[in-house]
Coordinates of N, CA, C and O in Angstrom, one line a residue:
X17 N 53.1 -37.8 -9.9 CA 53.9 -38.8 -10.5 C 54.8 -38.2 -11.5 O 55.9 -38.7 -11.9
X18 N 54.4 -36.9 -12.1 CA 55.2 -36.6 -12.9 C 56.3 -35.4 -12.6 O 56.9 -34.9 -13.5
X19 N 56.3 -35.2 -11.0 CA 57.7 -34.3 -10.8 C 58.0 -35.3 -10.4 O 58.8 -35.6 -11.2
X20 N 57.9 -36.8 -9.3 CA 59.1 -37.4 -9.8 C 59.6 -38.1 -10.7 O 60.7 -38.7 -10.3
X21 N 59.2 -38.2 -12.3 CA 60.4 -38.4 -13.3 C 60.8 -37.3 -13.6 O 61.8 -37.4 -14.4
X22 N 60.6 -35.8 -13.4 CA 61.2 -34.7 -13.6 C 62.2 -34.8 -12.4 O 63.3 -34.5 -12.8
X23 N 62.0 -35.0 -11.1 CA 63.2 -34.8 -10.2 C 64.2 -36.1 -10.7 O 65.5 -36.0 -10.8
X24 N 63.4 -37.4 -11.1 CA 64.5 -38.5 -11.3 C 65.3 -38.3 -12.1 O 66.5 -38.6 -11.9
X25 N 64.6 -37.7 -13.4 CA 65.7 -37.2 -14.7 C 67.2 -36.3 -14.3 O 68.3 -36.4 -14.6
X26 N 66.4 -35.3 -13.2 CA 67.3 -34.3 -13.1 C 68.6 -34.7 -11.5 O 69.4 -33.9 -11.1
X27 N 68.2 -36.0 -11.2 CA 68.9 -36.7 -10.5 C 69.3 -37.2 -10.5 O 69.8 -37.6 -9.5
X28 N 69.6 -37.9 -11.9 CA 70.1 -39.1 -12.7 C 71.4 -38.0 -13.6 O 72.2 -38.7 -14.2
X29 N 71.5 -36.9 -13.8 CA 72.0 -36.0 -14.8 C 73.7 -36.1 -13.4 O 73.9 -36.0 -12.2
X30 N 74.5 -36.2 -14.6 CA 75.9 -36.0 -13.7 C 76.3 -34.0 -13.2 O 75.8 -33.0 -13.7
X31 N 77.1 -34.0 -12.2 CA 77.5 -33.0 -12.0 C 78.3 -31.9 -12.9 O 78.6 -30.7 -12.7
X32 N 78.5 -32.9 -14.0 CA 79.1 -31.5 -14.8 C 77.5 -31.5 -15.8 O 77.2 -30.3 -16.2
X33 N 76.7 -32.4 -16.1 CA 75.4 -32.1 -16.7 C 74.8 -31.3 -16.2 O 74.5 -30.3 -16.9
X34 N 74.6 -31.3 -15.1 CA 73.9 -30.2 -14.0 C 74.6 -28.9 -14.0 O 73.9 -27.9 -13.7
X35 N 75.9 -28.6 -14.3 CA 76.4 -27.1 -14.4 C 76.0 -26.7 -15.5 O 75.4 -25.7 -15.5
X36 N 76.2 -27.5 -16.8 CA 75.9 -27.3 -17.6 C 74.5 -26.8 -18.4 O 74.2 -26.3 -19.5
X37 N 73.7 -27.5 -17.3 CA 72.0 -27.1 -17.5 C 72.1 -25.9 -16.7 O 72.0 -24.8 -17.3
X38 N 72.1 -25.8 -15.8 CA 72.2 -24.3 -15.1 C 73.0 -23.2 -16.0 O 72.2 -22.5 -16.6
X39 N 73.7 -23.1 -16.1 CA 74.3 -22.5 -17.2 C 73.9 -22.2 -18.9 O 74.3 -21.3 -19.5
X40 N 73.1 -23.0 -19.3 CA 71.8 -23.1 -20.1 C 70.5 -22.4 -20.0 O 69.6 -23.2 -20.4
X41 N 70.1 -21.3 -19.7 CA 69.0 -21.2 -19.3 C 67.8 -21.7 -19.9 O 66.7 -21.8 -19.3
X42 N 68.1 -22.0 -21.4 CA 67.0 -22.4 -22.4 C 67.2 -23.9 -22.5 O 66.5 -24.6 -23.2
X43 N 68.1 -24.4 -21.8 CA 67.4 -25.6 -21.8 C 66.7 -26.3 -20.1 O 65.8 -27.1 -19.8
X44 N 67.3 -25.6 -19.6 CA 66.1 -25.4 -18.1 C 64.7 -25.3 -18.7 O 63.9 -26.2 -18.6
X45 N 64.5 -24.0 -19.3 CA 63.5 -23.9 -20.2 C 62.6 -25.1 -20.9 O 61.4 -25.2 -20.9
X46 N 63.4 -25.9 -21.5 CA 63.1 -26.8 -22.2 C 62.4 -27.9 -21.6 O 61.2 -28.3 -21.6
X47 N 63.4 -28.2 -21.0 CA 63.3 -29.4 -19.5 C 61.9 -29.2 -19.1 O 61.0 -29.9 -19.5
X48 N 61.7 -27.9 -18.2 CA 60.5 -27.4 -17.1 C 59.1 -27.7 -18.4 O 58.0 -28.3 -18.2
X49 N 59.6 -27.3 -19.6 CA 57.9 -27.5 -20.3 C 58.2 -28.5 -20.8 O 57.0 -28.9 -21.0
X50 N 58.8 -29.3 -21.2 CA 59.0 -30.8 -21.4 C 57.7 -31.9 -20.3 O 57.1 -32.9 -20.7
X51 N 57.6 -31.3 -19.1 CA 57.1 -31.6 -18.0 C 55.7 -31.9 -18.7 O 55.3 -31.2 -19.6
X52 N 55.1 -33.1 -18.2 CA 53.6 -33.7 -18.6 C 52.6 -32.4 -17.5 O 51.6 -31.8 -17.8
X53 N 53.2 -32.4 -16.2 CA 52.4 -31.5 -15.3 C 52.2 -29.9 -15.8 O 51.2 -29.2 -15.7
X54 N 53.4 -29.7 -16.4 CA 53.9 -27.7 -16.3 C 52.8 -27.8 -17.7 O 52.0 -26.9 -17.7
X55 N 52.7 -28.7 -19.0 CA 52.1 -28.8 -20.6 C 50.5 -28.5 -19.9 O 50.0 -27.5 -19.9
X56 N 50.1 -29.8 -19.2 CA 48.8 -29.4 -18.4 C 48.2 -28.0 -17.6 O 47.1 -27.4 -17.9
X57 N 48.9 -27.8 -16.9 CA 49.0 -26.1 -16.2 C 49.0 -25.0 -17.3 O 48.4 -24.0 -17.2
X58 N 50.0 -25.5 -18.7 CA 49.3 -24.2 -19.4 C 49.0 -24.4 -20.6 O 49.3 -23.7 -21.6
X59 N 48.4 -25.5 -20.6 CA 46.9 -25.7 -21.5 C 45.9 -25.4 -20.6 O 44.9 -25.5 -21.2
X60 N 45.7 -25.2 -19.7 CA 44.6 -25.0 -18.5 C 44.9 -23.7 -18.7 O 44.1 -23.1 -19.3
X61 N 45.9 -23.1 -18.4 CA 45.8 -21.6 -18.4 C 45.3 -20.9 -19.5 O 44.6 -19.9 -19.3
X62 N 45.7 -21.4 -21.3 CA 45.6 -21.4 -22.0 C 43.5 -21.2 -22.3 O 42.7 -20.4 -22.9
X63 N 43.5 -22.2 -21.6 CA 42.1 -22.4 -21.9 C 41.0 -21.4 -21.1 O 40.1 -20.9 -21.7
X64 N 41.4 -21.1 -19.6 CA 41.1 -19.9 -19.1 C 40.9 -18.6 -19.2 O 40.0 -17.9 -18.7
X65 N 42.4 -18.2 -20.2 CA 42.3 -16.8 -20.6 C 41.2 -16.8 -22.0 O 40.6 -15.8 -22.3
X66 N 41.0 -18.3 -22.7 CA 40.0 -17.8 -23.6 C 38.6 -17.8 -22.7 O 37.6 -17.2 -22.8
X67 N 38.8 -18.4 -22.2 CA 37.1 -18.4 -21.7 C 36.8 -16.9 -21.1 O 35.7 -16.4 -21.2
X68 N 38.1 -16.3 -20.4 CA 38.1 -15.2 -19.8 C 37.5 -14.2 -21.1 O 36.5 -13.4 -21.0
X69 N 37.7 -14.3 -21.5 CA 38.1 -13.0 -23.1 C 36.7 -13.4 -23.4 O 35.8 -12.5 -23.3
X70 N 36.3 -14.7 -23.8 CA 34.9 -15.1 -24.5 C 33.9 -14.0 -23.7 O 33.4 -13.0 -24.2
X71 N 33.9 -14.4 -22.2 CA 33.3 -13.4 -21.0 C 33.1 -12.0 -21.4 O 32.2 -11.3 -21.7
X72 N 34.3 -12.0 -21.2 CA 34.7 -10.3 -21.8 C 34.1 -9.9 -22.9 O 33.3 -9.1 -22.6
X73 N 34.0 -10.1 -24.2 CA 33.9 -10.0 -24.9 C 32.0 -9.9 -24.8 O 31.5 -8.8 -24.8
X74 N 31.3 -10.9 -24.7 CA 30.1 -10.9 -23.9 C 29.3 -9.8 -23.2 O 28.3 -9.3 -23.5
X75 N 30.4 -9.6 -22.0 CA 30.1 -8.4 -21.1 C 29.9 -7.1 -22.0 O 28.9 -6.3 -22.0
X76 N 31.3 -7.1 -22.9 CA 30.9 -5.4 -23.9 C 29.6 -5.5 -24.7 O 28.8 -4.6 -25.0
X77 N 29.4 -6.7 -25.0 CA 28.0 -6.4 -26.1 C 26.6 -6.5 -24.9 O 25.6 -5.9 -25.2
X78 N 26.6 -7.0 -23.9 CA 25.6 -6.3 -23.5 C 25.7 -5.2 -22.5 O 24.9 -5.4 -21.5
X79 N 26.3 -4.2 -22.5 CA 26.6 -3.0 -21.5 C 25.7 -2.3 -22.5 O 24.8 -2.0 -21.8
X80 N 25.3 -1.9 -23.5 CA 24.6 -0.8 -24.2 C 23.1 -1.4 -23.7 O 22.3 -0.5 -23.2
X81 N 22.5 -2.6 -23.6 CA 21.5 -3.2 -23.0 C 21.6 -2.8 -21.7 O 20.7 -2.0 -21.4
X82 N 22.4 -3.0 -20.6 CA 22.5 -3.0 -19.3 C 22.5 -1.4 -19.1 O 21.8 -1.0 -18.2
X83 N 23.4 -0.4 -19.7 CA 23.1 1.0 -19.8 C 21.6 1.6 -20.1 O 21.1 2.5 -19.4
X84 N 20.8 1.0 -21.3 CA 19.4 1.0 -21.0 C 18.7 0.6 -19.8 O 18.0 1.3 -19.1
X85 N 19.0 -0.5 -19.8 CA 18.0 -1.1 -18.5 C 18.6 0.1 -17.1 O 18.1 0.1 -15.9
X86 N 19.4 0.6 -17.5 CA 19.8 1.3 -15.7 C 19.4 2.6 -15.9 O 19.3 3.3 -14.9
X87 N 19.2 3.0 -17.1 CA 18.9 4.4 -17.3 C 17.4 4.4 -17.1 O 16.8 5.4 -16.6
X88 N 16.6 3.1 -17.5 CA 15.2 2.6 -17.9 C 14.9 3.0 -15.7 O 14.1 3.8 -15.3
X89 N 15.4 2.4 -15.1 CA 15.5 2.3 -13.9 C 15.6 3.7 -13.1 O 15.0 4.0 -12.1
X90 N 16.3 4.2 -13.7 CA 16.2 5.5 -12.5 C 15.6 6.5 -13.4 O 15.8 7.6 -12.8
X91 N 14.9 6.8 -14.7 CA 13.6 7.2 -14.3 C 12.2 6.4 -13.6 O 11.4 7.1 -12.9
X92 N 12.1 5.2 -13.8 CA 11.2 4.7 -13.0 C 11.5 4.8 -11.6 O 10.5 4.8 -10.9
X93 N 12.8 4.8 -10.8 CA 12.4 5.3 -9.7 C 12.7 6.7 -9.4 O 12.8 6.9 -8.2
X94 N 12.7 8.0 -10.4 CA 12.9 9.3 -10.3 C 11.3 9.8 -10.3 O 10.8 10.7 -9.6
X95 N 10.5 8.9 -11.4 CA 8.7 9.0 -11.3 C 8.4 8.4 -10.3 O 7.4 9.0 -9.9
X96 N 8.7 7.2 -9.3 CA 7.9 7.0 -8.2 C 8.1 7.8 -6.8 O 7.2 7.9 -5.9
X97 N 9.2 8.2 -6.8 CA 9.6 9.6 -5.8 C 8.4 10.4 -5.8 O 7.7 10.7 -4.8
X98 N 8.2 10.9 -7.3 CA 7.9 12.1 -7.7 C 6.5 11.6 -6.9 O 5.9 12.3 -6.1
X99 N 6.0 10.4 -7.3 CA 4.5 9.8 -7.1 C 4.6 9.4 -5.4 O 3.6 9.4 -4.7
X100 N 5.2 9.3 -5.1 CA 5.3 9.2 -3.8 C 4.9 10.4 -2.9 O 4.0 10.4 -2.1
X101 N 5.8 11.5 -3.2 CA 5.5 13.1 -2.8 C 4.0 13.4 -3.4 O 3.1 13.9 -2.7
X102 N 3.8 13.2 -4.4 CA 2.2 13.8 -4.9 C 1.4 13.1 -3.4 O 0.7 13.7 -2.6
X103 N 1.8 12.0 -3.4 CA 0.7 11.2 -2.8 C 0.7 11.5 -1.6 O -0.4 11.5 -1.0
X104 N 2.1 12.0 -0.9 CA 1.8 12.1 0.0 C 1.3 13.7 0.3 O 0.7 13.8 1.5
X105 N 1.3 14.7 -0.4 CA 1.2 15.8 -0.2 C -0.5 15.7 -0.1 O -1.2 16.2 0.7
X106 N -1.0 14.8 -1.4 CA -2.7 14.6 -1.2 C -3.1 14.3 -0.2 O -4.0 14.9 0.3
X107 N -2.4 12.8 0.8 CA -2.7 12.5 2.2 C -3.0 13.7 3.0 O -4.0 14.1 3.5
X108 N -1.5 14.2 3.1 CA -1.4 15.5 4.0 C -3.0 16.4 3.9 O -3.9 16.4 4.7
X109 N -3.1 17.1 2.5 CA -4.5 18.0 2.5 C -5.5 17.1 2.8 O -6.2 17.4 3.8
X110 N -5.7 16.0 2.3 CA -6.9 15.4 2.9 C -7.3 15.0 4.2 O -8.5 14.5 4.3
X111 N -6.5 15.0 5.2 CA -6.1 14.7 6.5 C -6.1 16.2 7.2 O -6.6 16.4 8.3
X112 N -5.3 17.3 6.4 CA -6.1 18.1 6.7 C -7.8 18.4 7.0 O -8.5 18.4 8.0
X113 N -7.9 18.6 5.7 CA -9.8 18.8 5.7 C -10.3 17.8 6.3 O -11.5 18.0 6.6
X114 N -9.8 16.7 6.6 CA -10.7 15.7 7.7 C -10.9 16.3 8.9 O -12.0 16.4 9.5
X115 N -9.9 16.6 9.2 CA -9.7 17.1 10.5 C -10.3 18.4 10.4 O -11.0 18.6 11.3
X116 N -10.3 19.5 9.5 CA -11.3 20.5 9.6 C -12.6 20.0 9.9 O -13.0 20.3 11.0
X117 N -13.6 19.3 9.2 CA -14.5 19.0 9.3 C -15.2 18.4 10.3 O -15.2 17.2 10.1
X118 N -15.7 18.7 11.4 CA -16.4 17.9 12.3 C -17.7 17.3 11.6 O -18.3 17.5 10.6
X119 N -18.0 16.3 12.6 CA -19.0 15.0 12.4 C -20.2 16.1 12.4 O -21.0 16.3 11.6
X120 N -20.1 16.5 13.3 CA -21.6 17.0 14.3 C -21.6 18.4 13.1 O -22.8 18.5 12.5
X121 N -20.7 19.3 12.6 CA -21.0 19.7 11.8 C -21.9 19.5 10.1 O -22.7 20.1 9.4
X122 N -21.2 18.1 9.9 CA -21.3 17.7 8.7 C -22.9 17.4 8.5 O -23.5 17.4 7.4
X123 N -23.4 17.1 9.9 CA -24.7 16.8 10.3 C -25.7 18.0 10.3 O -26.8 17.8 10.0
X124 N -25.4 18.7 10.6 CA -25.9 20.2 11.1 C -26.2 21.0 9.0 O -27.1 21.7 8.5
X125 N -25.3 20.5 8.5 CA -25.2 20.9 7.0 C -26.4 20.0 6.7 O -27.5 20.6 6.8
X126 N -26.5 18.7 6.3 CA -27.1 17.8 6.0 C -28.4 18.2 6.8 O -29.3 18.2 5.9
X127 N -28.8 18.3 7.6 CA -30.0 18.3 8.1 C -30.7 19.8 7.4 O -31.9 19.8 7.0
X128 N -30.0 20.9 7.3 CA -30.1 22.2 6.8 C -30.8 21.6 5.2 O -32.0 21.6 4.8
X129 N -29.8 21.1 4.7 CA -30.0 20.6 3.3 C -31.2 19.5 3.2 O -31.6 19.4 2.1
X130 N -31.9 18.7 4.3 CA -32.9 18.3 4.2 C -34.2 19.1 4.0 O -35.1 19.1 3.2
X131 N -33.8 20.0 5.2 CA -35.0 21.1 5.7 C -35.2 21.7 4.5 O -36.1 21.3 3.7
X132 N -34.2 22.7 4.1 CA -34.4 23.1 2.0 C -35.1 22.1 1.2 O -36.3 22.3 0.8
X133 N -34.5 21.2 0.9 CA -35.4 20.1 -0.2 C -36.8 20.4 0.5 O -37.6 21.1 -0.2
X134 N -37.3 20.0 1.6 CA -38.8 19.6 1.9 C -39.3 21.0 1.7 O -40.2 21.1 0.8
X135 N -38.9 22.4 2.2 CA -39.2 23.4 1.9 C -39.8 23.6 0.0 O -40.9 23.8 -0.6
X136 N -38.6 23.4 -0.3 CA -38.3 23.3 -1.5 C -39.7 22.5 -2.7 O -40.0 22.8 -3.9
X137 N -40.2 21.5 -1.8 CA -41.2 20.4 -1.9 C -42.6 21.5 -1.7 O -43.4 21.6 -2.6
X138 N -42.7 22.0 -0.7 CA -44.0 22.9 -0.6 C -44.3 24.0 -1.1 O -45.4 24.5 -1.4
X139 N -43.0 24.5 -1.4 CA -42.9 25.7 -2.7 C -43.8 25.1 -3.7 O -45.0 25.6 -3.8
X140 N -43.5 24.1 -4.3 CA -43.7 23.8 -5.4 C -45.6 23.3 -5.5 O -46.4 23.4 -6.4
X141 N -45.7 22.9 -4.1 CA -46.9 22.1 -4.0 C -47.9 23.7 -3.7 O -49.1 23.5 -3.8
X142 N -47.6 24.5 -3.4 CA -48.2 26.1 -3.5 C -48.3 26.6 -4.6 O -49.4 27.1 -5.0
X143 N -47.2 26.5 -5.4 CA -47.4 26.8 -6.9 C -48.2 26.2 -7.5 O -48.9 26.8 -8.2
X144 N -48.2 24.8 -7.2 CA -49.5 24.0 -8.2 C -50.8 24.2 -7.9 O -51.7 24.4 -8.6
X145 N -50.8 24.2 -6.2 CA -52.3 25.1 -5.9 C -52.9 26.3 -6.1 O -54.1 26.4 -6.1
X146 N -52.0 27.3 -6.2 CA -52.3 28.4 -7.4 C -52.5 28.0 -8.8 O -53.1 28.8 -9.5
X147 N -52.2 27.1 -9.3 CA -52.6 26.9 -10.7 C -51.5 27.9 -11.1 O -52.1 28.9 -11.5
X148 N -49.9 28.1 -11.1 CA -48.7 28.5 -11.5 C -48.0 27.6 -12.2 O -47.0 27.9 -12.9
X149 N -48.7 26.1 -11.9 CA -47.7 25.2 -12.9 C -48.7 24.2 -13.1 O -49.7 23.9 -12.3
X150 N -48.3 23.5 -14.4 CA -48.9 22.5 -14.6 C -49.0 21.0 -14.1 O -48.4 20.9 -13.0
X151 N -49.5 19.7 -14.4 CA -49.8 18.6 -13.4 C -48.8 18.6 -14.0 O -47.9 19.3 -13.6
X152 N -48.6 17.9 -15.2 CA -47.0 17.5 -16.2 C -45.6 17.6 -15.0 O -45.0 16.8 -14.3
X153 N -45.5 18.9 -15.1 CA -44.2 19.8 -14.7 C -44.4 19.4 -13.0 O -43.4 19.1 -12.3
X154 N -45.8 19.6 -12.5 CA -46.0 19.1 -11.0 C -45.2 18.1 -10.6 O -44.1 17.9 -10.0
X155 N -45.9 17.5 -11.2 CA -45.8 15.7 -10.5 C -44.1 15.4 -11.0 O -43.4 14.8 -10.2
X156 N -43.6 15.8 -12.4 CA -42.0 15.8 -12.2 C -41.3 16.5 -11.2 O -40.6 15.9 -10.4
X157 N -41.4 17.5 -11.2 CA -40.7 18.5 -9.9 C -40.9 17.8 -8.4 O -40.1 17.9 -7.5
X158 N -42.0 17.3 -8.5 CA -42.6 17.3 -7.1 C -41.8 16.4 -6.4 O -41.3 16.5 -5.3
X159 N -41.9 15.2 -7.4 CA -42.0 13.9 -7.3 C -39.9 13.8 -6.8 O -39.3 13.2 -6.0
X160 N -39.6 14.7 -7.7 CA -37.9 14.4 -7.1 C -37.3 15.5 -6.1 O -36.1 15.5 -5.6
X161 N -38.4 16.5 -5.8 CA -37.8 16.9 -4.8 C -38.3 16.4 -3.2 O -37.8 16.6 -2.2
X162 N -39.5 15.5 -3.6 CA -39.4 14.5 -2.5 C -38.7 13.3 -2.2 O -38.5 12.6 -1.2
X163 N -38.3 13.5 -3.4 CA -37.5 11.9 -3.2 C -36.2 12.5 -2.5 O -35.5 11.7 -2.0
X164 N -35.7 13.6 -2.5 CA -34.5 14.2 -2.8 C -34.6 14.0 -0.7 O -33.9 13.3 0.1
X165 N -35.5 14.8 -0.6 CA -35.9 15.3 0.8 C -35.9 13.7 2.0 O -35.8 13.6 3.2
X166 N -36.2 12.8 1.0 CA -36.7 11.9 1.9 C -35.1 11.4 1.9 O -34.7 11.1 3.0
X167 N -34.5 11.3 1.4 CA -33.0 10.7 1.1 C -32.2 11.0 2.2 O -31.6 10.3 2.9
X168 N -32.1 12.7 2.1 CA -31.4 13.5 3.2 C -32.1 13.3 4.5 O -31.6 13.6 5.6
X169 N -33.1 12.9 4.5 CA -33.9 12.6 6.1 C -33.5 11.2 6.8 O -33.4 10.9 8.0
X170 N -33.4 10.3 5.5 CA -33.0 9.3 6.0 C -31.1 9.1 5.8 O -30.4 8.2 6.2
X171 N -30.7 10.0 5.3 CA -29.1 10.1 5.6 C -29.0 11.0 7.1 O -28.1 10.7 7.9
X172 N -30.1 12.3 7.6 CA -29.4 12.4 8.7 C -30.2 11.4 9.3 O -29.5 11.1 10.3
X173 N -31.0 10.9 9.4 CA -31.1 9.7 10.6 C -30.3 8.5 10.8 O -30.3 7.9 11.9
X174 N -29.7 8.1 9.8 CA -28.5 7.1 10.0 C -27.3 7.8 10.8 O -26.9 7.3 11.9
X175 N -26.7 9.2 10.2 CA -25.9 9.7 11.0 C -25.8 10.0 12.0 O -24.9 10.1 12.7
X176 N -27.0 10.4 12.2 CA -27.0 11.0 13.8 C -27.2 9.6 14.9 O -27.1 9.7 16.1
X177 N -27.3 8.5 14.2 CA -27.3 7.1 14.9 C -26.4 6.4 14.9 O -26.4 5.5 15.7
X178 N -25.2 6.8 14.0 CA -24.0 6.5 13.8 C -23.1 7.7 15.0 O -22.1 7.6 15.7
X179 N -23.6 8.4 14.8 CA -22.7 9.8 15.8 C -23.2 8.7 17.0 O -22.4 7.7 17.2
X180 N -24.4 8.7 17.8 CA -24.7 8.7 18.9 C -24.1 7.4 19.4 O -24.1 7.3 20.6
X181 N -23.5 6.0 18.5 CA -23.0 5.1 18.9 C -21.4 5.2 19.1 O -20.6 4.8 19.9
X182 N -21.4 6.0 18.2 CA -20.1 6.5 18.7 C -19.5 7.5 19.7 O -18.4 8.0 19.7
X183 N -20.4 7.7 20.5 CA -20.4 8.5 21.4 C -20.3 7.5 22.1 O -19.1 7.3 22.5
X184 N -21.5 6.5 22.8 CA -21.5 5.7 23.8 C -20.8 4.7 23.3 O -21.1 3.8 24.2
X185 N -20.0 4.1 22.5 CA -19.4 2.9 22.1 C -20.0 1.7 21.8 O -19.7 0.5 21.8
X186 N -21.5 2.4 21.6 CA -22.4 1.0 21.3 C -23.2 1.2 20.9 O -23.3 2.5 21.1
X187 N -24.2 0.7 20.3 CA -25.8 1.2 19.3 C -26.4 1.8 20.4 O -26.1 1.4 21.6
X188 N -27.5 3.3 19.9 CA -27.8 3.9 21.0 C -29.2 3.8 20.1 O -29.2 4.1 18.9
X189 N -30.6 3.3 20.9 CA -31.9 3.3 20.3 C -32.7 3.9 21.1 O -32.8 3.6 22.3
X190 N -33.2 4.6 20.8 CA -34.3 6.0 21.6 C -36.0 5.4 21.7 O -36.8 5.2 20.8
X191 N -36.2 5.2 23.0 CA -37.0 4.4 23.3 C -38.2 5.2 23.6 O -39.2 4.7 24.0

């Protein structure tokens, strides 16, 4: 509604008015911001560039925050690289030595290491039959290297029951 009282004004103006405004450039000038629509458009604009600037202004004060926080960032992800490689380098060796190690080996150790303790057990029970050690010292020594022996006897009997089902794909019980 309000370019047409700007076109009506400027259609209502006689032809030597009209050379005469053209020929005026400041009051063309005049006229165009005279306009209720053009006052609106740059009070709006007006109002934009401050909000723009407010923005701006905003954005600078927190870039020294946001430069922390990005600096904060790529050492935390320059240490999880780093932790990533450790970890995986650990996988790697340990996946190694897994694979070094066989089952049936680990078994063959373990039963060895039984056989010693119980050994180990009759030593001691020879010594006290000689009267080389006392009941005191006996019955402690004695007492944990049987316990020690019975432990590894009943660790290889689990494993070798654990190997043998894994062998047949199912509990294997020796009848």
């Amino acid at each position: 509604m309000a370019n047409v009282s700007f076109i009506g004004d400027i259609e209502r103006l006689s032809s030597a008015e009209l050379q005469s405004l053209n020929d005026d450039e400041d009051a063309i000038n005049a006229k165009v911001l005279d306009n209720p629509e053009v006052k609106r458009i740059l009070e709006e604009r007006e109002q934009l560039i401050a909000s723009n600037k407010n923005l701006a202004e905003q954005n600078l004060k927190s870039e020294p925050r946001l430069n922390s926080a990005r600096n904060k960032l790529l050492l935390n992800h320059e240490e999880g690289i780093k932790l990533r490689n450790t970890y995986m380098e650990n996988k790697a060796k340990l996946e190694s030595l897994c694979s070094n190690q066989s089952l049936d080996g680990t078994l063959a150790v373990l039963q060895s290491a039984a056989a010693d303790a119980d050994e180990e057990g009759e030593r001691i029970a020879q010594s006290f039959m000689s009267g080389e050690m006392a009941v005191a010292e006996f019955v402690k020594t004695y007492t944990e290297k049987r316990k020690l022996s019975h432990l590894r006897e009943i660790k290889v009997e689990k494993m070798s029951q654990l190997l043998r089902e894994g062998e047949h794909g199912m509990p294997y019980y020796a009848t």
